[in-house]
XYZ file of C-alpha atoms in Angstrom:
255
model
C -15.620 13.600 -4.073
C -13.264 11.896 -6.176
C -12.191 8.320 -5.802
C -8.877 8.681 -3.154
C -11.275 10.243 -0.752
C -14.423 7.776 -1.368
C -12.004 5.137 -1.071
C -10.372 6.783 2.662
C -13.980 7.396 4.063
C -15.020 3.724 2.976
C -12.186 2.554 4.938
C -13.066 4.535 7.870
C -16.557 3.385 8.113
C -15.267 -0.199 7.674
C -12.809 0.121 10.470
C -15.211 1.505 12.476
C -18.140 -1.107 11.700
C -15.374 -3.945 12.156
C -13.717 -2.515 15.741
C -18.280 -1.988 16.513
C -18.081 -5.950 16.684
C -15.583 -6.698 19.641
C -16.278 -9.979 19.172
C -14.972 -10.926 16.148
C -12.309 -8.244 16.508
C -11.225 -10.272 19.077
C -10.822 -13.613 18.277
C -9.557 -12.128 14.816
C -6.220 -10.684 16.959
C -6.383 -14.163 19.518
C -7.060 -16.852 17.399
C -2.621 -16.742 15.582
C -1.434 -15.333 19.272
C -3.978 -18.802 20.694
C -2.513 -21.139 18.496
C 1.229 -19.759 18.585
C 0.813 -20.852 22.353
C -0.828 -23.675 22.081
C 1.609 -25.143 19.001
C 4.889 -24.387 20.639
C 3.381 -25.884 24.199
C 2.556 -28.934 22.330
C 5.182 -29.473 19.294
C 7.634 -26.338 20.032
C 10.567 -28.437 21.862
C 12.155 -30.246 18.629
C 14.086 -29.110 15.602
C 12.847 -29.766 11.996
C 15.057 -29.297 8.991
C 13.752 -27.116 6.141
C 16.089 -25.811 3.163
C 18.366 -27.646 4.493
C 18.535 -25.891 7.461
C 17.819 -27.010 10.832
C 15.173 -24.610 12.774
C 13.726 -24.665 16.430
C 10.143 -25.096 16.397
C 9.151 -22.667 18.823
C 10.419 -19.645 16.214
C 9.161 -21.867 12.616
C 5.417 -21.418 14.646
C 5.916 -17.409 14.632
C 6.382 -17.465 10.951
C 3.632 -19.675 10.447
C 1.257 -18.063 12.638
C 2.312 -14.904 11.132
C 1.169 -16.324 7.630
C -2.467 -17.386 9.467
C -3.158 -14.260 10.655
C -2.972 -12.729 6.794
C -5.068 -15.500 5.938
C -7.678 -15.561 8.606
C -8.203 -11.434 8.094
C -8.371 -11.684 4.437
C -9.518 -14.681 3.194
C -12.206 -16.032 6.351
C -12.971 -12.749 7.565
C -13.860 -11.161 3.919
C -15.656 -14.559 2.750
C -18.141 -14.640 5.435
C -18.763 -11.125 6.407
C -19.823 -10.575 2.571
C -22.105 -13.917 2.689
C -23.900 -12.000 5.674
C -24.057 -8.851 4.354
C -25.453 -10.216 1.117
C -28.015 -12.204 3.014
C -28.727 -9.388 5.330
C -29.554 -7.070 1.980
C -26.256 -5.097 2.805
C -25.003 -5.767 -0.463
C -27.797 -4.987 -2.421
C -28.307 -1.589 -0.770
C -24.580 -0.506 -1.356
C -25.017 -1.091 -4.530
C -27.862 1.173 -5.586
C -25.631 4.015 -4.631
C -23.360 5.586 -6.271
C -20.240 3.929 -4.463
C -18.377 2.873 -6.869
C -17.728 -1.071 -6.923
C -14.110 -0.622 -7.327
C -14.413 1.770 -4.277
C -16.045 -0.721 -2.033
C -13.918 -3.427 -3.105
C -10.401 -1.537 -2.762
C -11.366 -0.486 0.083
C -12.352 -3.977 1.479
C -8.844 -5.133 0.356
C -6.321 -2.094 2.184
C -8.550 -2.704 5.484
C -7.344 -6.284 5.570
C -3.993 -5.221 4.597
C -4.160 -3.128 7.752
C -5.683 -5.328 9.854
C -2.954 -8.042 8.307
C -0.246 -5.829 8.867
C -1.349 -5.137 12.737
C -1.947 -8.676 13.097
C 1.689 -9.587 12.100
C 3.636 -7.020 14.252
C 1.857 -8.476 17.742
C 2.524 -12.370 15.971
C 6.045 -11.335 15.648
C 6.587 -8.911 19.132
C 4.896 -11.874 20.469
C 7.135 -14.550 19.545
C 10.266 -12.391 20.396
C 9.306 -11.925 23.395
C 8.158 -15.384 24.438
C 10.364 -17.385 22.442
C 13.224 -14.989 21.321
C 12.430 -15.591 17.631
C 14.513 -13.183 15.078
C 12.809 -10.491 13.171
C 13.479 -10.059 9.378
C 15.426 -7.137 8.424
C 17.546 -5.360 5.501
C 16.427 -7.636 2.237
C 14.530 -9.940 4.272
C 12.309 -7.455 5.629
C 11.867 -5.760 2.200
C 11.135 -9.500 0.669
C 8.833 -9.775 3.620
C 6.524 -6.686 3.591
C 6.641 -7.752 -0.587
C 5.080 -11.194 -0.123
C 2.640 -9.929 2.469
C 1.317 -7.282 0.644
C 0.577 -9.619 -2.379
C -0.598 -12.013 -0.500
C -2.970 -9.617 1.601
C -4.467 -8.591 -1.544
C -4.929 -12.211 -3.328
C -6.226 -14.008 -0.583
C -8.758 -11.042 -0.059
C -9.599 -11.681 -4.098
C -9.727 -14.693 -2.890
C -12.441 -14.572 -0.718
C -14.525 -12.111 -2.928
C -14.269 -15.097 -5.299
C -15.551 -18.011 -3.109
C -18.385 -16.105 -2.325
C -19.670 -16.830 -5.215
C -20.033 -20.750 -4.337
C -21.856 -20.002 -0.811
C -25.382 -20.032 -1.081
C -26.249 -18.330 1.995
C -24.923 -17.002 5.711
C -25.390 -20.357 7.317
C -23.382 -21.534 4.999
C -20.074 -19.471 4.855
C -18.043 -20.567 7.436
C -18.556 -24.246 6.443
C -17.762 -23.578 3.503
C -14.736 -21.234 3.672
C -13.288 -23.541 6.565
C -13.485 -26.604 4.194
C -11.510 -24.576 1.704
C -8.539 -23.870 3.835
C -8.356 -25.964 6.539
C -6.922 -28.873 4.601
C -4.327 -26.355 2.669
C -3.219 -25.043 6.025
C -2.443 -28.152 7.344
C -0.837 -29.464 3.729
C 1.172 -26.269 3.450
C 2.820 -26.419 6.790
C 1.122 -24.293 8.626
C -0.169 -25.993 11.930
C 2.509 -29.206 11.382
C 5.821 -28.393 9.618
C 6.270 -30.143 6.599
C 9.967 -30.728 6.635
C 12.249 -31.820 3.635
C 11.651 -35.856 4.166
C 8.221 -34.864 3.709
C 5.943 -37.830 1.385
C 6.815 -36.422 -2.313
C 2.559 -36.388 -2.450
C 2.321 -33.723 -0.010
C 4.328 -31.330 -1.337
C 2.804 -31.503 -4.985
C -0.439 -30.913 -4.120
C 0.418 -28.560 -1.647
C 2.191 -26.191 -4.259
C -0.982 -26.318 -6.657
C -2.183 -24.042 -4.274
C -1.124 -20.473 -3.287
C -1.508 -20.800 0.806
C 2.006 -23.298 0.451
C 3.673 -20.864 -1.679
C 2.361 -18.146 0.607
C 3.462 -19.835 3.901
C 7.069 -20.547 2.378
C 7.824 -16.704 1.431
C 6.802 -15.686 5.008
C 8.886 -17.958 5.975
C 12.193 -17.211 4.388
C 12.065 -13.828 5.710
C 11.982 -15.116 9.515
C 14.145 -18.102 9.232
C 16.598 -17.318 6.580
C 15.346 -20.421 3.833
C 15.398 -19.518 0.425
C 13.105 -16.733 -1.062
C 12.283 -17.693 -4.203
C 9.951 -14.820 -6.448
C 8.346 -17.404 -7.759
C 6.005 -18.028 -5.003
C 5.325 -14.322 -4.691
C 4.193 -14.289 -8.916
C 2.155 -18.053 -8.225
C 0.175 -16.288 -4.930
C -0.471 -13.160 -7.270
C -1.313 -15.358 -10.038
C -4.245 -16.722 -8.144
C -4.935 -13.386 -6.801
C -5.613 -12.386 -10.454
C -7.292 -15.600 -11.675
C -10.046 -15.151 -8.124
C -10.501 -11.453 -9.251
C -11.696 -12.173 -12.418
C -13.555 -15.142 -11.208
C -15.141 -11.916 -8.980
C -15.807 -9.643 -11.840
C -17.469 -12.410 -13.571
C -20.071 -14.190 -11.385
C -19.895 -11.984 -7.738
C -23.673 -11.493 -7.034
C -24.929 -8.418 -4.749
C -28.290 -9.783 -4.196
C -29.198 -12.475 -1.673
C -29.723 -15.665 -3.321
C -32.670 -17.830 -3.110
């Protein structure tokens, strides 16, 4: 069996251990659609101003939720099911046989994209129904479906790469949540971050690829600028937390 079909069967058995948990498939497809509701009750009645633009709040929170729901299924969801599976001896086992690792790991990374991708489309058929927000098209989509596919596959090299800071299972989601929670707050995801935002903010904000993530997204559904540079910063990092993987990712439970 050569690689293309290992990788296609790996997927398959992924899909079907992650759709096995209906649980976590759940809240992984609730938790953007939970907080799209719950932001626009709450905050979705003003205006904020962004590239100079001004933009109802109700359709900025479909962009940003869209941008969550990438991150959630391939930075959270990646992170801490690996931490389990390495505690659980998953890990270890996989590895004695003769899947290869760059099998396992691709393989990880296009069933995010999918879930990602399937994730957006009810975010966004969501939010046009409920709150009539535009969907990209011509070069916006293109720009669109380019930014989310990078940033699908970074933020999933991303959480290959903090795995190798948790210690254990208990720890993961701790850990993971005190990785991004700040930057999704920073970057304007669950409070926009308009243009009279503190000149602080935004600097450390853009050290980080979730901002630069969150901005792309954005540009495609609200018509800011799209600027390539935040697509090469996200895959920048995507590249720096692979390496970090190759380097120190552990398949053993550690003790």
């Amino acid at each position: 069996m050569n690689k293309a079909a290992m990788t296609l069967f790996q997927i398959r058995f992924i899909n079907k251990a992650f759709w096995r948990n209906p649980a976590s498939a759940f809240f992984t497809f609730a938790f953007p659609l939970m907080f799209l509701v719950i932001f626009t009750a709450l905050l979705g009645g003003g205006e904020v101003r962004l590239g100079g633009r001004v933009i109802h709040q109700s359709t900025y929170y479909v962009a940003a939720m869209a941008a969550f729901a990438v991150i959630t299924a391939c930075y959270n969801n990646i992170s801490i099911g690996l931490a389990f599976q390495r505690d659980a001896g998953v890990l270890k086992r996989t590895r004695g046989t003769p899947l290869p690792s760059a099998v396992f790991f691709g393989a990880k990374v296009m069933h995010a994209l999918l879930v990602a991708l399937l994730l957006v489309a009810i975010t966004v058929t969501f939010g046009k129904v409920l709150y009539s927000a535009e969907i990209p098209t011509g070069a916006s989509l293109f720009q669109f479906l380019v930014i989310l596919v990078v940033g699908a596959a970074s933020f999933c090299a991303l959480g290959f790469a903090v795995t190798t800071v948790i210690p254990n299972a208990d720890a993961a989601a701790p850990i993971v949540n005190a990785t991004i929670l700040p930057l999704l707050f920073l970057s304007g995801i669950f409070i926009p971050i308009g243009d009279n935002a503190p000149a602080w903010i935004t600097w450390i904000a853009r050290i980080f690829p979730v901002k630069h993530f969150a901005d792309a997204i954005q540009a495609g559904f609200l018509g800011t600028t799209f600027r390539w540079s935040d697509v090469l910063i996200v895959g920048l990092w995507g590249l720096g937390a692979l390496l970090v993987t190759l380097r120190f990712f552990s398949w053993e439970p550690r003790r």
